[in-house]
PDB file of C-alpha atoms in Angstrom:
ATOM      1  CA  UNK S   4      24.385  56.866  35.021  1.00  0.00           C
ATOM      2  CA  UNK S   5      20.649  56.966  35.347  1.00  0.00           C
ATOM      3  CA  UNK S   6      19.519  55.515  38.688  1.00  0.00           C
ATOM      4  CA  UNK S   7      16.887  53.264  36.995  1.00  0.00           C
ATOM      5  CA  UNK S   8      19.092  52.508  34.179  1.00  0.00           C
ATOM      6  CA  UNK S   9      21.503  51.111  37.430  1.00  0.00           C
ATOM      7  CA  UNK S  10      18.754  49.892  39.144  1.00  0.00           C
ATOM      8  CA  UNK S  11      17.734  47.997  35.849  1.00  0.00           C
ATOM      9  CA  UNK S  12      20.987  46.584  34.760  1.00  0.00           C
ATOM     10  CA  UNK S  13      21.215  45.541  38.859  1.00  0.00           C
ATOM     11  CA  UNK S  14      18.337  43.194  38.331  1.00  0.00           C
ATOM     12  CA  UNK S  15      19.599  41.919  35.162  1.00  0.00           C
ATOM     13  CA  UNK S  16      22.453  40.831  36.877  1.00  0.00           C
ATOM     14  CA  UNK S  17      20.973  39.362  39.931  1.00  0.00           C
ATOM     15  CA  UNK S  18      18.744  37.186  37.393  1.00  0.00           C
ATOM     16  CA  UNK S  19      21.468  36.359  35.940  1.00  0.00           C
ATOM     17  CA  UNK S  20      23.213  35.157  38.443  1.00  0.00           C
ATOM     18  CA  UNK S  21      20.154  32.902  39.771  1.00  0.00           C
ATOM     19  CA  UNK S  22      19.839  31.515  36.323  1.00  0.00           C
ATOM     20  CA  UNK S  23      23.783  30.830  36.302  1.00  0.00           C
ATOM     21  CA  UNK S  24      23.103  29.002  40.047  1.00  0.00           C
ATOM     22  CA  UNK S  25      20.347  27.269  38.752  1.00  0.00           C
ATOM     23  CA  UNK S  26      22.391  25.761  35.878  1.00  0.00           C
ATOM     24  CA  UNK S  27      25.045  25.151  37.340  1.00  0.00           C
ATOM     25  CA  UNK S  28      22.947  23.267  40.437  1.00  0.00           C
ATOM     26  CA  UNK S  29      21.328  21.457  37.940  1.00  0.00           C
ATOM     27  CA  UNK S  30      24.341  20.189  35.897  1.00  0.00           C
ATOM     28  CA  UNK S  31      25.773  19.272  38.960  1.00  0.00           C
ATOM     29  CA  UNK S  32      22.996  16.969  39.741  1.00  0.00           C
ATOM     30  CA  UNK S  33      22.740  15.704  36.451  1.00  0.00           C
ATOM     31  CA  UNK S  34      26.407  14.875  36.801  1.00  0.00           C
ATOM     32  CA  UNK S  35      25.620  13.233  40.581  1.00  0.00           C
ATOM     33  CA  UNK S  36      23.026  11.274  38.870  1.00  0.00           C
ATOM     34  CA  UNK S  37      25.407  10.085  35.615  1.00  0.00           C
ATOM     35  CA  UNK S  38      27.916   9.104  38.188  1.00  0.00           C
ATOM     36  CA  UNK S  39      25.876   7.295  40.212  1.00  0.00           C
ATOM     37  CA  UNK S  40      24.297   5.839  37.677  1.00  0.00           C
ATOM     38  CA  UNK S  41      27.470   4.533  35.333  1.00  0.00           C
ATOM     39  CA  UNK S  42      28.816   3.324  39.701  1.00  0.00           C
ATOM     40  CA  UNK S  43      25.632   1.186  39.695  1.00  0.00           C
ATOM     41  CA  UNK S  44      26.006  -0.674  36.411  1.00  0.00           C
ATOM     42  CA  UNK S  45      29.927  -0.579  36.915  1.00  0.00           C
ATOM     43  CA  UNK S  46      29.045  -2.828  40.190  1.00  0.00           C
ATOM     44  CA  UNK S  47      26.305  -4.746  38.842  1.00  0.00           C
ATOM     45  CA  UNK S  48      28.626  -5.691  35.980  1.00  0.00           C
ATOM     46  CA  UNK S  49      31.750  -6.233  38.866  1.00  0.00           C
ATOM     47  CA  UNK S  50      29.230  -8.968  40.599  1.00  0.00           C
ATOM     48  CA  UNK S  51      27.965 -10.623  37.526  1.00  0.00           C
ATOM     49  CA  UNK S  52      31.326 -11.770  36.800  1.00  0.00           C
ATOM     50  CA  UNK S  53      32.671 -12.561  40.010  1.00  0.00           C
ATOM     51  CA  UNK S  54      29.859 -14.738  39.965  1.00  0.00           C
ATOM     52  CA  UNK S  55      30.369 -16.282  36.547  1.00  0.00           C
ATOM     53  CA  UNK S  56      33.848 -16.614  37.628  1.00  0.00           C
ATOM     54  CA  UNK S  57      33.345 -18.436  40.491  1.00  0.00           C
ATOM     55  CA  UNK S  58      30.688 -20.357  38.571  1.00  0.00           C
ATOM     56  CA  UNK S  59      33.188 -21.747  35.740  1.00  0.00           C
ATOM     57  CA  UNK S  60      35.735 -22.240  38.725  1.00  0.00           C
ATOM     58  CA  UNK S  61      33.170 -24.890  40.544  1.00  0.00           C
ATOM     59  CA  UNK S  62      32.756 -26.351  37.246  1.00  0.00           C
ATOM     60  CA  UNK S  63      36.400 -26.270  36.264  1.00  0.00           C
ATOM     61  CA  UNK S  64      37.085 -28.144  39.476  1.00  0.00           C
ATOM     62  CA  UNK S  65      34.211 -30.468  38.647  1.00  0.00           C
ATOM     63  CA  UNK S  66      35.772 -31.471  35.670  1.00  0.00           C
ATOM     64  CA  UNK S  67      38.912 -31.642  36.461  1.00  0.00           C
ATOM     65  CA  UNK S  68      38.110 -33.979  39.168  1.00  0.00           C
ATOM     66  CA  UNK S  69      35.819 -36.019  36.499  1.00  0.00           C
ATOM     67  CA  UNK S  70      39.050 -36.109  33.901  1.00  0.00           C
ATOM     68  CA  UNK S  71      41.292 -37.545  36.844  1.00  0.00           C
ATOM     69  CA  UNK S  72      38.712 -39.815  37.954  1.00  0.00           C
ATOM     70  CA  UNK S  73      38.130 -41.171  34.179  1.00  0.00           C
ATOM     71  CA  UNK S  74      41.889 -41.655  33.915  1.00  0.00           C
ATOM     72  CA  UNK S  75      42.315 -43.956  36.981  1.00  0.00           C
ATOM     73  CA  UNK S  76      39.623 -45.926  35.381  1.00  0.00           C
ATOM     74  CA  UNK S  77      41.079 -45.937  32.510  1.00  0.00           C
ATOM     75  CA  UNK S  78      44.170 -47.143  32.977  1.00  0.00           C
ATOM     76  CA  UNK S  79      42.154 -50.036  35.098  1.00  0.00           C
ATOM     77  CA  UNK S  80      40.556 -50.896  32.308  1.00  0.00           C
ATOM     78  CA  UNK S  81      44.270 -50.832  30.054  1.00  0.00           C
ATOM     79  CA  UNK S  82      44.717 -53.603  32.665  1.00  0.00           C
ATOM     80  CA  UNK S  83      42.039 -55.386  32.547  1.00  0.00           C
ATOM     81  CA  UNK S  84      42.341 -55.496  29.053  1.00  0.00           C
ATOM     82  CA  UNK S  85      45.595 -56.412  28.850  1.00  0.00           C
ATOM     83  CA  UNK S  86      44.881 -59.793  31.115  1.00  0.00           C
ATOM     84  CA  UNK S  87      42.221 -60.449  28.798  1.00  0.00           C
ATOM     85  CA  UNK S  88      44.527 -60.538  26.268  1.00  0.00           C
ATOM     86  CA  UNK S  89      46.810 -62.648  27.842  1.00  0.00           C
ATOM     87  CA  UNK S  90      43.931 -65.439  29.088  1.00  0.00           C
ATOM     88  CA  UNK S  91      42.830 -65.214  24.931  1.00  0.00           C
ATOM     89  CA  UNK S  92      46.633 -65.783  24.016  1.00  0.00           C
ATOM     90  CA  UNK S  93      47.072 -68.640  26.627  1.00  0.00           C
ATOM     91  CA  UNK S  94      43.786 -70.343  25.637  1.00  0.00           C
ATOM     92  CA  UNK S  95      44.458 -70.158  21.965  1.00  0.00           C
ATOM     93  CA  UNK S  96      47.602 -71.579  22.675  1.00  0.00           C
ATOM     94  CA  UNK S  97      46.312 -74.381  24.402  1.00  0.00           C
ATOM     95  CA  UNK S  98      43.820 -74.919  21.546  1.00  0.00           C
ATOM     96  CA  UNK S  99      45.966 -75.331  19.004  1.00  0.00           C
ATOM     97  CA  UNK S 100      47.836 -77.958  21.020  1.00  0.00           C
ATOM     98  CA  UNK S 101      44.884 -79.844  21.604  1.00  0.00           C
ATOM     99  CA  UNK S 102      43.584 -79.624  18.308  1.00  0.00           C
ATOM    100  CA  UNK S 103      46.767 -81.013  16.891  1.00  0.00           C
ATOM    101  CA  UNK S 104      46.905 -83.789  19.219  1.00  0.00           C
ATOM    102  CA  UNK S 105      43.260 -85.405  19.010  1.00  0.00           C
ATOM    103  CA  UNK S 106      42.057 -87.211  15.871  1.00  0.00           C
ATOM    104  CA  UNK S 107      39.146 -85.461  14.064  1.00  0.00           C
ATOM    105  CA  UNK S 108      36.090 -86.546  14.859  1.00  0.00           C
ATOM    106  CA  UNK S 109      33.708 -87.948  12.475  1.00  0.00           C
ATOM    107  CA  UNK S 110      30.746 -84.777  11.177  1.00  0.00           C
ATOM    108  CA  UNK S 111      27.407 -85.024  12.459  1.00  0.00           C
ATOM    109  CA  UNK S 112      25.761 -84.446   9.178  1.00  0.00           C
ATOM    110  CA  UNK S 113      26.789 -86.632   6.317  1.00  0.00           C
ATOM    111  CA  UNK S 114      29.173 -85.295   3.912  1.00  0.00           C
ATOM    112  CA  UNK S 115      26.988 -86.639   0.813  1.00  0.00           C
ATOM    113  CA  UNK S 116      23.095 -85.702   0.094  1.00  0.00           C
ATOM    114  CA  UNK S 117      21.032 -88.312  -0.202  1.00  0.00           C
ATOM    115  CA  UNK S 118      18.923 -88.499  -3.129  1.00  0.00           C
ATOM    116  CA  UNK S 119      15.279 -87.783  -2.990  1.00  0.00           C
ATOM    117  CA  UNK S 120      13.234 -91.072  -3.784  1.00  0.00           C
ATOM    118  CA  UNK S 121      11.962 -91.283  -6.887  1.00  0.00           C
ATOM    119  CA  UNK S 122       7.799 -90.820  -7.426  1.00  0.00           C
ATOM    120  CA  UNK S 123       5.974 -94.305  -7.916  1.00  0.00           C
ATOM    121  CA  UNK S 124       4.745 -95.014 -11.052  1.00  0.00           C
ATOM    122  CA  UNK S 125       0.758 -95.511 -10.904  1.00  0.00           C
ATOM    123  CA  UNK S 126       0.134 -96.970 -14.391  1.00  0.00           C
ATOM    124  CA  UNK S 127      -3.234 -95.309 -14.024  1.00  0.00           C
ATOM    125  CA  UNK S 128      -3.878 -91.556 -16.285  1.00  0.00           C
ATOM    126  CA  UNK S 129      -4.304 -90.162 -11.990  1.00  0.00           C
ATOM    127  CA  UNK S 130      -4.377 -86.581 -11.630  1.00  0.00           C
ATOM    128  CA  UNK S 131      -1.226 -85.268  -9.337  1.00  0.00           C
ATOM    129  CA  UNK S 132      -2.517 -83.046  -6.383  1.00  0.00           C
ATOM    130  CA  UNK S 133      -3.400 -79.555  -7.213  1.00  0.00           C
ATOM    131  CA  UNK S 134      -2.823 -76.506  -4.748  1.00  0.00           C
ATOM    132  CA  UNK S 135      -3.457 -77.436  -1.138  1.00  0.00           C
ATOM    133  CA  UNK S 136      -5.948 -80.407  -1.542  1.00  0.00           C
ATOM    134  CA  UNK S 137      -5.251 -83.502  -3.230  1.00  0.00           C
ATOM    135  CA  UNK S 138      -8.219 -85.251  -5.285  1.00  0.00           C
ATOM    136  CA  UNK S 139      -7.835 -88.854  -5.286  1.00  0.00           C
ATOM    137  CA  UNK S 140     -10.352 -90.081  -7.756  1.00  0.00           C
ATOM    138  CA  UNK S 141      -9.578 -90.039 -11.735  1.00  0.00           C
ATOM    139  CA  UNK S 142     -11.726 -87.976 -14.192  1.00  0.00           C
ATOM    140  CA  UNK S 143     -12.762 -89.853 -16.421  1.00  0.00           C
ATOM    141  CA  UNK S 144     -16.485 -91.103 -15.681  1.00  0.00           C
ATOM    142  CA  UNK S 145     -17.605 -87.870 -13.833  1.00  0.00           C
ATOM    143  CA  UNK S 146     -17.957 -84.534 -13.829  1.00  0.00           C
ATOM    144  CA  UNK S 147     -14.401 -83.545 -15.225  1.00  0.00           C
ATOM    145  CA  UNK S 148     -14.507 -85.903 -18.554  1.00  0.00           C
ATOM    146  CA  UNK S 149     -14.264 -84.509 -22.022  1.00  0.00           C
ATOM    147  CA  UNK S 150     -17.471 -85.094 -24.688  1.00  0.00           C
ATOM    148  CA  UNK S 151     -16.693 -83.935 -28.145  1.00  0.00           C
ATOM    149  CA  UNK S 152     -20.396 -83.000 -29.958  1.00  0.00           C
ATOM    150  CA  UNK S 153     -20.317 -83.147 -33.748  1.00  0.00           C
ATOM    151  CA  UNK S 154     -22.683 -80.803 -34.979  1.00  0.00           C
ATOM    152  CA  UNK S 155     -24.803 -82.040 -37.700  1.00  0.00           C
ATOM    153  CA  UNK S 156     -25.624 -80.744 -40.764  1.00  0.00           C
ATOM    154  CA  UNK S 157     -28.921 -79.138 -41.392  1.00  0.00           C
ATOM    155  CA  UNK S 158     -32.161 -80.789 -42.921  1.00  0.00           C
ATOM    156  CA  UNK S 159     -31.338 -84.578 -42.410  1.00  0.00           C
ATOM    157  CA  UNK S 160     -28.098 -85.020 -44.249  1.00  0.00           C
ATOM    158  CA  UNK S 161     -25.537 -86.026 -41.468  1.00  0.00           C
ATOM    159  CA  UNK S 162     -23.363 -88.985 -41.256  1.00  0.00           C
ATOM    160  CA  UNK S 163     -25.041 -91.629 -40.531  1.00  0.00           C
ATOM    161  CA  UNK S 164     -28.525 -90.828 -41.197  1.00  0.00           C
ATOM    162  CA  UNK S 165     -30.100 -93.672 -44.079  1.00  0.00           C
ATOM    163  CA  UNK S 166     -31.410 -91.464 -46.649  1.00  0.00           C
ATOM    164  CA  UNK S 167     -34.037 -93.385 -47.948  1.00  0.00           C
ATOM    165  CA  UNK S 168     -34.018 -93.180 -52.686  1.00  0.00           C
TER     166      UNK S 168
END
């Protein structure tokens, strides 16, 4: 073989082999990098819920302790209740005794309407009142009196008029 042909093919290899190294130290760093990367978010997810689990936790307990306070009321109030019931049964009772024993007593308001009085007869033609204001005068003789006017006929030939023959 050719000593330049060797010494050619020599540096092809050697280039070669620092592009190989340099692929392979990259891809190794790219890998470092994805690993490091996909640890980070694995931890950041790992604490997120460890907190949200010790989050619903303090609020489980929270509740829990609400729902067992709210059921010792509860049943207070079933008792309380319950002895109301028993004073309303007790008074009724009573009631009904007493009502049977005393005499009814007489209403406060009579049991029959009275009649309205009757309107007074004036003998006089008087106006009745008329919205809010009452007029106490009659009509006739002023201002609210009817005139008939007879019309007569024309040139001097009415009723009443004297013709002279």
């Amino acid at each position: 073989m050719n000593p330049d042909s060797k010494f050619l093919l020599d540096e092809l290899k050697k280039c070669f082999d620092e592009q190989d190294a340099r692929l392979e130290k990259r891809l190794t760093e790219d890998d470092e990098k994805w690993e490091r990367r996909f640890q980070e978010n694995g931890d950041k997810w790992e604490r997120h819920f460890a907190d949200a689990e010790v989050a619903t936790n303090s609020r489980l307990s929270k509740l829990e302790w609400v729902v067992d306070t709210l059921e010792g009321e509860r049943q207070d109030m079933e008792g309380s209740v319950d002895n109301i019931r028993l004073a309303v049964k007790k008074l009724n009772k009573h009631y009904e005794h007493i009502s049977f024993e005393l005499p009814p007593e007489a209403p406060l308001l009579p049991t029959t309407p009275l009649l309205a009085a009757g309107h007074p007869s004036t003998g006089l033609p008087a106006d009745r009142p008329h919205g809010h204001r009452s007029d106490n005068h009659i009509r006739e003789g002023e201002f609210g009196s009817v005139t008939t006017l007879i019309h007569s006929p024309g040139k001097g030939r009415g009723r009443g008029v004297v013709q002279e023959t």
